[in-house]
Coordinates of C-alpha atoms in Angstrom, one line a residue:
Chain A
X27 CA 0.0 0.0 0.0
X28 CA 2.8 2.4 0.9
X29 CA 4.6 2.1 -2.4
X30 CA 1.3 2.7 -4.2
X31 CA 0.8 5.9 -2.3
X32 CA 4.2 7.4 -2.9
X33 CA 4.1 6.6 -6.6
X34 CA 0.8 8.4 -6.8
X35 CA 1.9 11.5 -4.9
X36 CA 5.3 12.0 -6.6
X37 CA 4.1 12.9 -10.1
X38 CA 1.8 15.6 -8.6
X39 CA 4.6 17.1 -6.5
X40 CA 7.0 17.3 -9.4
X41 CA 4.4 18.9 -11.6
X42 CA 3.8 21.7 -9.1
X43 CA 7.5 22.3 -8.6
X44 CA 8.0 22.5 -12.3
X45 CA 5.2 25.0 -12.5
X46 CA 6.9 27.2 -9.9
X47 CA 10.2 27.1 -11.9
X48 CA 8.3 28.0 -15.0
X49 CA 6.8 31.0 -13.3
X50 CA 10.0 32.5 -12.0
X51 CA 11.7 33.0 -15.4
X52 CA 8.5 33.6 -17.3
X53 CA 7.9 36.5 -19.6
X54 CA 4.8 38.6 -19.1
X55 CA 3.0 36.7 -21.9
X56 CA 3.9 33.3 -20.4
X57 CA 2.7 34.5 -17.0
X58 CA -0.6 35.5 -18.5
X59 CA -1.1 32.2 -20.3
X60 CA -0.3 30.4 -17.1
X61 CA -2.7 32.5 -15.1
X62 CA -5.4 31.9 -17.6
X63 CA -4.8 28.1 -17.5
X64 CA -4.9 28.1 -13.7
X65 CA -8.1 30.0 -13.6
X66 CA -10.6 27.2 -13.5
X67 CA -13.6 29.4 -12.6
X68 CA -15.3 31.5 -15.2
X69 CA -16.5 34.1 -12.7
X70 CA -14.1 35.6 -10.2
X71 CA -14.7 34.7 -6.7
X72 CA -12.0 35.3 -4.1
X73 CA -13.6 33.9 -1.0
X74 CA -13.3 37.3 0.6
X75 CA -13.3 40.9 -0.6
X76 CA -12.6 44.1 1.3
X77 CA -15.5 46.3 2.1
X78 CA -15.1 49.6 0.2
X79 CA -13.3 52.1 2.4
X80 CA -12.2 55.6 1.6
X81 CA -8.7 55.2 0.3
X82 CA -6.0 57.8 0.9
X83 CA -5.6 58.5 -2.8
X84 CA -9.2 59.4 -2.9
X85 CA -8.7 62.1 -0.3
X86 CA -6.8 64.1 -2.9
X87 CA -9.9 64.0 -5.1
X88 CA -11.8 67.2 -5.2
X89 CA -15.4 66.2 -4.7
X90 CA -16.5 69.0 -7.1
X91 CA -14.3 67.7 -9.9
X92 CA -15.8 64.2 -9.9
X93 CA -19.3 65.3 -9.0
X94 CA -20.3 65.0 -12.6
X95 CA -19.5 61.3 -12.5
X96 CA -22.2 60.7 -9.9
X97 CA -25.9 60.3 -10.5
X98 CA -25.4 59.5 -14.1
X99 CA -26.2 56.2 -15.7
X100 CA -23.0 54.6 -17.2
X101 CA -22.9 51.7 -19.6
X102 CA -20.0 49.5 -18.8
X103 CA -17.4 48.0 -21.2
X104 CA -14.3 46.1 -20.6
X105 CA -11.2 47.1 -22.6
X106 CA -8.1 45.3 -23.5
X107 CA -4.8 47.2 -22.9
X108 CA -4.1 50.1 -25.2
X109 CA -1.0 49.8 -27.3
X110 CA 1.3 52.9 -27.4
X111 CA -1.1 55.2 -25.7
X112 CA 0.6 58.2 -24.2
X113 CA -0.8 60.7 -21.7
X114 CA 1.3 63.5 -23.3
X115 CA -0.4 63.2 -26.6
X116 CA -3.9 63.9 -25.4
X117 CA -4.3 67.1 -27.5
X118 CA -3.3 65.2 -30.6
X119 CA -5.8 62.5 -29.8
X120 CA -8.6 65.0 -29.4
X121 CA -7.8 66.4 -32.8
X122 CA -7.7 63.1 -34.5
X123 CA -10.9 61.9 -32.8
X124 CA -12.7 65.1 -33.8
X125 CA -11.7 64.6 -37.4
X126 CA -12.8 61.0 -37.3
X127 CA -16.2 61.9 -35.9
X128 CA -16.7 64.6 -38.4
X129 CA -15.8 62.2 -41.2
X130 CA -18.1 59.5 -39.8
X131 CA -21.0 62.0 -39.6
X132 CA -20.4 63.2 -43.1
X133 CA -20.5 59.6 -44.3
X134 CA -24.0 59.7 -43.0
X135 CA -23.5 57.0 -40.4
X136 CA -24.6 59.2 -37.5
X137 CA -26.8 61.9 -39.0
X138 CA -28.2 64.3 -36.6
X139 CA -31.4 65.9 -37.7
X140 CA -31.4 69.6 -37.3
X141 CA -28.6 72.1 -36.9
X142 CA -25.1 71.4 -38.1
X143 CA -23.1 71.6 -34.9
X144 CA -19.4 71.6 -34.8
X145 CA -18.1 68.8 -32.7
X146 CA -15.3 69.3 -30.3
X147 CA -13.6 66.5 -28.5
X148 CA -11.6 66.8 -25.4
X149 CA -9.3 64.4 -23.7
X150 CA -8.4 65.1 -20.1
X151 CA -7.0 63.1 -17.2
X152 CA -8.9 62.5 -14.1
X153 CA -6.6 62.9 -11.2
X154 CA -7.0 60.7 -8.1
X155 CA -9.1 58.0 -9.8
X156 CA -6.8 55.1 -9.0
X157 CA -6.5 52.5 -6.4
X158 CA -2.7 52.2 -6.0
X159 CA 0.1 54.3 -7.5
X160 CA 0.7 51.6 -10.0
X161 CA -2.7 52.0 -11.6
X162 CA -2.8 53.9 -14.9
X163 CA -4.3 57.4 -14.7
X164 CA -7.9 57.6 -15.5
X165 CA -8.8 59.8 -18.4
X166 CA -12.0 61.3 -19.8
X167 CA -13.2 61.8 -23.3
X168 CA -16.0 64.2 -24.0
X169 CA -17.8 65.2 -27.1
X170 CA -19.0 68.7 -26.9
X171 CA -21.0 70.7 -29.4
X172 CA -19.8 74.1 -30.3
X173 CA -22.4 76.6 -31.4
X174 CA -21.5 78.3 -34.7
X175 CA -23.3 81.4 -34.0
X176 CA -20.9 84.1 -33.0
X177 CA -23.1 86.1 -30.7
X178 CA -24.0 83.2 -28.5
X179 CA -22.0 82.7 -25.4
X180 CA -19.7 79.9 -26.5
X181 CA -21.1 77.3 -24.2
X182 CA -20.2 73.8 -24.9
X183 CA -23.0 71.4 -24.5
X184 CA -21.8 67.9 -23.5
X185 CA -23.2 65.4 -25.9
X186 CA -21.3 62.3 -24.8
X187 CA -19.0 61.4 -22.0
X188 CA -16.7 58.4 -21.7
X189 CA -14.0 57.7 -19.2
X190 CA -11.4 55.0 -18.8
X191 CA -10.0 53.9 -15.5
X192 CA -8.1 51.2 -13.7
X193 CA -8.6 50.7 -10.0
X194 CA -6.5 48.1 -8.3
X195 CA -5.7 46.5 -11.6
X196 CA -2.5 44.8 -10.3
X197 CA -3.4 41.4 -11.7
X198 CA -3.5 42.8 -15.2
X199 CA -0.6 45.3 -14.9
X200 CA 1.8 42.4 -14.0
X201 CA 1.2 40.6 -17.2
X202 CA 1.5 43.3 -19.8
X203 CA 4.7 44.8 -21.2
X204 CA 5.7 48.4 -21.1
X205 CA 4.1 49.5 -24.4
X206 CA 0.7 48.8 -23.1
X207 CA -1.5 51.1 -21.0
X208 CA -4.1 49.2 -18.9
X209 CA -7.4 50.9 -18.4
X210 CA -9.7 47.9 -18.4
X211 CA -12.9 49.7 -17.3
X212 CA -14.7 52.0 -19.7
X213 CA -17.9 53.8 -18.8
X214 CA -20.0 55.7 -21.3
X215 CA -22.9 58.0 -21.1
X216 CA -24.7 59.4 -24.1
X217 CA -25.9 58.3 -27.5
X218 CA -25.0 54.7 -28.5
X219 CA -23.9 55.9 -31.9
X220 CA -21.3 58.1 -30.4
X221 CA -20.1 55.3 -28.2
X222 CA -19.7 53.1 -31.3
X223 CA -17.8 55.8 -33.2
X224 CA -15.4 56.5 -30.3
X225 CA -15.0 52.7 -29.8
X226 CA -14.1 52.2 -33.4
X227 CA -11.5 54.9 -33.3
X228 CA -9.9 53.5 -30.2
X229 CA -9.8 50.1 -31.6
X230 CA -8.2 51.3 -34.8
X231 CA -5.7 53.6 -33.2
X232 CA -4.6 51.5 -30.2
X233 CA -5.3 47.9 -31.3
X234 CA -7.6 47.2 -28.4
X235 CA -11.0 45.6 -28.0
X236 CA -14.2 46.8 -26.3
X237 CA -16.7 44.3 -25.1
X238 CA -19.9 45.1 -23.1
X239 CA -19.6 44.1 -19.5
X240 CA -22.6 42.3 -18.2
X241 CA -23.0 41.7 -14.5
X242 CA -24.5 38.4 -13.6
X243 CA -26.8 37.6 -10.7
X244 CA -23.9 36.2 -8.7
X245 CA -21.9 39.4 -8.9
X246 CA -25.0 41.5 -8.3
X247 CA -25.6 39.8 -5.0
X248 CA -22.0 40.5 -4.0
X249 CA -22.5 44.1 -4.9
X250 CA -25.7 44.2 -2.8
X251 CA -23.8 42.8 0.2
X252 CA -20.8 45.0 -0.2
X253 CA -22.7 48.2 -0.6
X254 CA -25.1 47.4 2.2
X255 CA -22.0 46.9 4.3
X256 CA -20.7 50.4 3.6
X257 CA -21.2 52.8 6.5
X258 CA -23.3 55.7 5.5
X259 CA -24.2 58.8 7.5
X260 CA -27.5 59.1 5.9
X261 CA -29.4 56.9 3.5
X262 CA -30.7 58.6 0.4
X263 CA -32.6 55.7 -1.1
X264 CA -34.2 52.4 -0.2
X265 CA -32.4 49.2 -0.9
X266 CA -34.1 47.7 -3.8
X267 CA -33.8 44.5 -5.7
X268 CA -35.4 43.5 -9.0
X269 CA -35.8 39.9 -10.1
X270 CA -36.9 38.6 -13.5
X271 CA -39.1 35.5 -13.6
X272 CA -38.9 33.8 -16.9
X273 CA -42.4 32.8 -17.9
X274 CA -44.5 32.9 -21.0
X275 CA -45.7 35.0 -22.7
X276 CA -44.0 37.9 -21.0
X277 CA -41.5 37.7 -18.2
X278 CA -42.6 38.8 -14.8
X279 CA -40.6 41.3 -12.7
X280 CA -40.6 41.2 -8.9
X281 CA -39.4 44.2 -7.1
X282 CA -38.4 44.1 -3.4
X283 CA -37.7 47.2 -1.5
X284 CA -36.3 47.3 2.0
X285 CA -35.6 50.3 4.3
X286 CA -31.9 50.8 4.1
X287 CA -31.4 50.7 7.8
X288 CA -33.2 47.4 8.0
X289 CA -30.9 46.1 5.3
X290 CA -27.9 47.3 7.3
X291 CA -29.2 45.7 10.4
X292 CA -29.6 42.4 8.6
X293 CA -26.1 42.7 7.2
X294 CA -24.7 43.4 10.6
X295 CA -26.3 40.3 12.1
X296 CA -24.8 38.2 9.3
X297 CA -21.4 39.8 9.2
X298 CA -18.5 38.2 11.2
X299 CA -15.1 39.2 10.0
X300 CA -14.5 43.0 10.3
X301 CA -13.5 44.7 7.1
X302 CA -14.1 41.8 4.8
X303 CA -16.9 40.1 3.0
X304 CA -17.0 36.4 2.5
X305 CA -19.0 34.2 0.2
X306 CA -20.9 32.6 3.1
X307 CA -22.0 36.0 4.4
X308 CA -23.2 37.1 1.0
X309 CA -25.1 33.8 0.6
X310 CA -26.6 34.1 4.1
X311 CA -27.6 37.7 3.5
X312 CA -29.4 36.8 0.3
X313 CA -30.9 33.7 1.8
X314 CA -32.5 35.7 4.6
X315 CA -34.1 38.0 2.0
X316 CA -35.3 35.0 0.0
X317 CA -36.8 33.2 3.0
X318 CA -38.5 36.3 4.2
X319 CA -40.1 36.8 0.8
X320 CA -41.0 33.1 0.7
X321 CA -42.7 33.2 4.0
X322 CA -44.9 36.0 2.9
X323 CA -45.5 35.3 -0.8
X324 CA -44.7 31.6 -1.2
X325 CA -42.4 32.4 -4.1
X326 CA -38.9 31.1 -4.3
X327 CA -36.9 34.1 -5.4
X328 CA -33.8 31.8 -5.6
X329 CA -35.3 30.2 -8.7
X330 CA -35.5 33.6 -10.4
X331 CA -32.8 35.8 -11.8
X332 CA -31.6 38.9 -10.0
X333 CA -31.3 41.7 -12.6
X334 CA -31.0 44.9 -10.6
X335 CA -29.7 46.0 -7.3
X336 CA -30.1 49.5 -6.0
X337 CA -28.6 50.9 -2.7
X338 CA -27.7 54.3 -1.4
X339 CA -24.1 53.7 -2.6
X340 CA -24.9 52.7 -6.1
X341 CA -27.2 50.9 -8.4
X342 CA -26.4 48.2 -10.9
X343 CA -28.3 46.5 -13.7
X344 CA -27.4 43.1 -15.2
X345 CA -27.1 44.7 -18.7
X346 CA -23.9 46.5 -17.5
X347 CA -25.4 49.7 -16.4
X348 CA -24.3 51.4 -13.2
X349 CA -25.2 54.6 -11.4
X350 CA -23.0 55.7 -8.5
X351 CA -24.7 57.8 -5.9
X352 CA -22.1 58.2 -3.2
X353 CA -18.9 60.1 -3.6
X354 CA -17.3 58.4 -0.6
X355 CA -17.4 54.9 -2.1
X356 CA -16.7 55.8 -5.7
X357 CA -13.4 54.1 -5.7
X358 CA -14.7 51.0 -4.0
X359 CA -17.5 50.5 -6.5
X360 CA -15.0 51.1 -9.4
X361 CA -12.6 48.6 -7.9
X362 CA -15.1 45.8 -8.1
X363 CA -16.1 46.7 -11.6
X364 CA -12.5 46.8 -12.6
X365 CA -12.1 43.3 -11.2
X366 CA -15.0 42.1 -13.3
X367 CA -13.6 43.9 -16.4
X368 CA -10.2 42.3 -15.9
X369 CA -11.8 39.0 -15.5
X370 CA -13.8 39.4 -18.7
X371 CA -10.6 40.3 -20.6
X372 CA -9.0 37.2 -19.4
Chain B
X21 CA -27.1 9.9 6.3
X22 CA -28.7 6.5 6.4
X23 CA -32.4 6.0 6.3
X24 CA -34.0 3.3 8.4
X25 CA -35.6 0.4 6.7
X26 CA -33.6 0.6 3.6
X27 CA -32.5 -2.2 1.4
X28 CA -30.7 -1.4 -1.8
X29 CA -29.3 -4.4 -3.5
X30 CA -26.0 -3.9 -5.4
X31 CA -26.1 -4.9 -9.1
X32 CA -26.1 -8.5 -9.9
X33 CA -24.2 -10.0 -12.8
X34 CA -25.9 -10.9 -16.0
X35 CA -29.1 -12.1 -14.4
X36 CA -31.1 -8.9 -14.8
X37 CA -34.4 -8.7 -16.6
X38 CA -35.0 -6.5 -19.6
X39 CA -37.5 -3.8 -18.9
X40 CA -39.6 -1.9 -21.3
X41 CA -38.8 1.7 -22.0
X42 CA -41.6 3.3 -20.0
X43 CA -41.2 6.9 -18.8
X44 CA -42.7 7.9 -15.5
X45 CA -43.6 11.5 -15.0
X46 CA -42.1 13.8 -12.4
X47 CA -43.4 13.3 -8.9
X48 CA -43.9 16.0 -6.4
X49 CA -42.2 16.1 -3.0
X50 CA -44.2 14.1 -0.5
X51 CA -43.6 14.1 3.2
X52 CA -42.7 10.8 4.6
X53 CA -39.7 8.4 5.0
X54 CA -37.9 7.3 1.9
X55 CA -39.0 3.8 0.8
X56 CA -35.5 2.8 -0.2
X57 CA -36.8 -0.1 -2.3
X58 CA -36.1 1.8 -5.6
X59 CA -35.6 -0.3 -8.5
X60 CA -35.8 1.9 -11.6
X61 CA -32.6 2.0 -13.7
X62 CA -31.9 5.8 -13.7
X63 CA -33.3 8.6 -11.7
X64 CA -32.9 12.2 -12.8
X65 CA -33.5 14.5 -9.8
X66 CA -33.8 18.2 -10.3
X67 CA -36.2 21.2 -10.4
X68 CA -36.0 21.9 -14.1
X69 CA -38.9 19.9 -15.4
X70 CA -38.7 20.8 -19.0
X71 CA -35.0 20.2 -19.2
X72 CA -35.2 16.8 -17.5
X73 CA -38.0 15.7 -19.8
X74 CA -35.9 16.7 -22.8
X75 CA -32.9 14.9 -21.5
X76 CA -34.9 11.8 -20.7
X77 CA -36.2 11.9 -24.3
X78 CA -32.7 12.1 -25.7
X79 CA -31.6 9.2 -23.6
X80 CA -34.4 7.0 -24.6
X81 CA -33.5 7.7 -28.3
X82 CA -30.1 6.1 -27.6
X83 CA -29.3 2.6 -28.8
X84 CA -28.9 0.4 -25.9
X85 CA -28.5 -3.4 -25.8
X86 CA -30.9 -3.8 -22.9
X87 CA -33.9 -1.5 -22.5
X88 CA -33.7 1.6 -20.6
X89 CA -36.0 3.2 -18.0
X90 CA -35.7 6.8 -16.9
X91 CA -37.4 8.1 -13.8
X92 CA -37.8 11.8 -13.2
X93 CA -38.2 13.4 -9.8
X94 CA -38.2 17.0 -8.6
X95 CA -36.7 16.0 -5.3
X96 CA -36.1 13.2 -2.9
X97 CA -37.5 11.4 -0.9
X98 CA -39.8 9.7 -3.4
X99 CA -43.2 8.7 -2.3
X100 CA -43.4 5.3 -0.7
X101 CA -46.7 4.1 -2.1
X102 CA -45.5 3.3 -5.6
X103 CA -43.9 0.1 -6.7
X104 CA -40.7 1.0 -8.2
X105 CA -37.9 -1.1 -9.8
X106 CA -34.4 -0.8 -8.4
X107 CA -32.4 2.3 -9.3
X108 CA -29.0 1.9 -10.7
X109 CA -27.9 5.5 -11.1
X110 CA -29.1 8.8 -9.7
X111 CA -28.2 11.9 -11.6
X112 CA -28.8 15.2 -9.8
X113 CA -29.3 18.1 -12.2
X114 CA -28.3 21.6 -11.0
X115 CA -29.0 24.7 -13.0
X116 CA -26.4 27.4 -12.4
X117 CA -29.1 30.0 -13.1
X118 CA -31.1 29.0 -10.1
X119 CA -30.0 28.8 -6.5
X120 CA -33.2 27.1 -5.8
X121 CA -32.1 24.0 -7.9
X122 CA -28.9 23.8 -5.9
X123 CA -30.7 24.0 -2.5
X124 CA -33.1 21.4 -3.7
X125 CA -30.4 19.0 -4.7
X126 CA -28.5 19.6 -1.5
X127 CA -31.5 18.7 0.5
X128 CA -32.3 15.7 -1.7
X129 CA -28.8 14.4 -1.2
X130 CA -29.5 13.8 2.5
X131 CA -32.1 11.2 1.5
X132 CA -29.7 9.0 -0.5
X133 CA -28.2 6.0 1.1
X134 CA -24.4 6.0 1.4
X135 CA -24.0 2.9 -0.8
X136 CA -25.1 4.9 -3.8
X137 CA -22.1 7.1 -3.5
X138 CA -19.9 4.2 -4.6
X139 CA -20.3 5.2 -8.2
X140 CA -24.1 5.3 -8.6
X141 CA -24.5 9.1 -8.1
X142 CA -23.6 11.7 -10.6
X143 CA -24.0 15.5 -10.9
X144 CA -25.0 17.2 -14.1
X145 CA -24.7 20.9 -14.2
X146 CA -26.5 23.0 -16.8
X147 CA -26.6 26.7 -17.6
X148 CA -22.8 27.3 -17.6
X149 CA -23.0 28.5 -21.2
X150 CA -25.0 31.6 -20.4
X151 CA -22.7 33.3 -18.0
X152 CA -24.8 36.4 -17.7
X153 CA -27.6 34.4 -16.1
X154 CA -25.6 32.5 -13.5
X155 CA -26.3 33.1 -9.9
X156 CA -24.2 30.2 -8.6
X157 CA -20.4 30.1 -8.9
X158 CA -19.0 27.0 -10.7
X159 CA -16.7 26.3 -7.7
X160 CA -19.7 25.8 -5.5
X161 CA -20.9 22.8 -7.5
X162 CA -17.4 21.5 -8.0
X163 CA -17.0 21.5 -4.2
X164 CA -20.4 19.8 -3.9
X165 CA -19.3 17.0 -6.2
X166 CA -16.0 16.7 -4.5
X167 CA -17.7 16.4 -1.0
X168 CA -19.8 13.6 -2.3
X169 CA -16.9 12.0 -4.2
X170 CA -19.1 11.7 -7.3
X171 CA -18.5 12.6 -10.9
X172 CA -19.5 16.0 -12.2
X173 CA -20.6 16.6 -15.8
X174 CA -21.2 19.9 -17.4
X175 CA -23.7 20.2 -20.2
X176 CA -25.9 22.9 -21.5
X177 CA -29.1 20.9 -21.7
X178 CA -30.8 23.6 -23.7
X179 CA -28.6 22.9 -26.7
X180 CA -29.8 19.9 -28.7
X181 CA -26.3 18.7 -29.7
X182 CA -24.8 18.9 -26.2
X183 CA -27.9 17.2 -24.8
X184 CA -27.5 14.3 -27.2
X185 CA -23.9 13.9 -26.2
X186 CA -24.5 13.9 -22.5
X187 CA -27.4 11.5 -23.0
X188 CA -25.0 9.1 -24.7
X189 CA -22.5 9.4 -21.7
X190 CA -25.3 8.9 -19.2
X191 CA -26.6 5.8 -21.0
X192 CA -23.1 4.4 -21.0
X193 CA -22.6 5.2 -17.3
X194 CA -25.9 3.5 -16.6
X195 CA -24.9 0.4 -18.4
X196 CA -21.8 0.1 -16.3
X197 CA -23.7 0.8 -13.1
X198 CA -26.3 -1.8 -13.9
X199 CA -23.5 -4.3 -14.5
X200 CA -24.2 -4.8 -18.2
X201 CA -20.6 -4.1 -19.2
X202 CA -18.4 -7.1 -18.4
X203 CA -15.2 -6.2 -16.5
X204 CA -16.1 -2.7 -15.4
X205 CA -18.1 -2.0 -12.3
X206 CA -19.6 1.3 -11.0
X207 CA -16.7 1.6 -8.5
X208 CA -14.1 1.1 -11.3
X209 CA -15.8 3.8 -13.3
X210 CA -15.7 6.2 -10.4
X211 CA -12.0 5.8 -9.8
X212 CA -11.3 6.3 -13.5
X213 CA -13.3 9.5 -13.6
X214 CA -11.7 10.9 -10.5
X215 CA -8.1 10.3 -11.6
X216 CA -8.6 12.5 -14.6
X217 CA -9.6 15.5 -12.6
X218 CA -7.3 18.5 -12.3
X219 CA -5.1 18.0 -9.2
X220 CA -5.0 21.8 -8.7
X221 CA -8.7 21.7 -7.7
X222 CA -7.9 19.7 -4.6
X223 CA -7.3 22.9 -2.8
X224 CA -10.7 24.4 -3.6

């Protein structure tokens, strides 16, 4: 029996030590391939995550400057690293992108009925929107309309906003070489046609790829738990969940709203480890909600699909739409979204 | 967890009778002790009625030397008032889109006698293809299968082609578990399936 055991265990041991040697001398590409192979799960789930806190970097953030990011609905995309993107060339990029948009509009692809506005594009960096110093700077792209009439105050109306950021993107940063800039999370607000045009330009110029970031029910329940766990001085909105029940002919939607303080009380009763959220706590939190609902309505919410979560911190929809309501936890929310984006890229 | 009054006979060699391919419908959960005198060849347990029905249909289309019987159940224990032939293989179906199906399977597992876990229980996971709809993490079901030392199959039962493939595999597994394949027993099959798993998952 003993000889059988050792012969079985030795191949496994040598395989793992070979793996370690392979990792030490590996190039970034090899490291990435190895990490993809090791990743057996298709949704990220570290057993525990940190509850969003105010990070020191965020303290430098002027609340006024980022106020325009709050209370807006953003559509999420994940973005592969940009090749040869430089923060010093932002003016050049704005010029090129304006020209590209003008050309596209002339082609008739995105025709706006009515006045012929001049389009102006601005690229600017968003300071303080990062998790660690290693993260790439976040930057913002805006499409503004310039009024041609000389006597009007030259106010620029913002037609479309998109911003790129990377919050705690260490796992991605390690595996790319110097020429690449990692800004895996892209958020867009405005007309879909403009998003498509900007996306096309970026893809052509920097050899990257956008893909819409959907948030599945599993991640939505994590968000619900993490955002309920955030300490808030005052609650602006009720904690709301929306489930979709697939049934014919039309799907049924179930909406469940809880007073935010009750939600927090429930979370506190479930929460054990300070500062961290574990899978068991998330499951327990959601199970409490499901069983409460079942007791009253005899419906098993666990058999339906969670599509929307809304708390005082932020609200998220499964189609990849997010609205951040609280300045304090902006970085925390973005950190989780960055993680999802990085996972989708992988 | 053992149930009192149970008697499940291990498969006998070639002296089994051929049964006709009769499908029984899904049975609702009934309170009461498990009868333990099951004798139908394969039992599919899960909450996804439509998918189970389609899978059973696919399996019955398969060519099989002896005739095949598929029993569908929403959950265990099964009602005791029905005469049932002996069960050779139980397949628990979990839909990754529905936490309810996972809970249901977890509770049903408590009603299965331990001798079944020597190769006569399998887990079939569906819904992994549509990642956007998943509310259970894949590692959860992997851990479940690991806890019960049983094989785990992934298959998107909604896709016709995949369903036909997994139906073939299940029929083959059933033949082995019923003792119709000379030289291979359910326990042999179990150890063969387990050794091909990724060793890195041991730490999960």
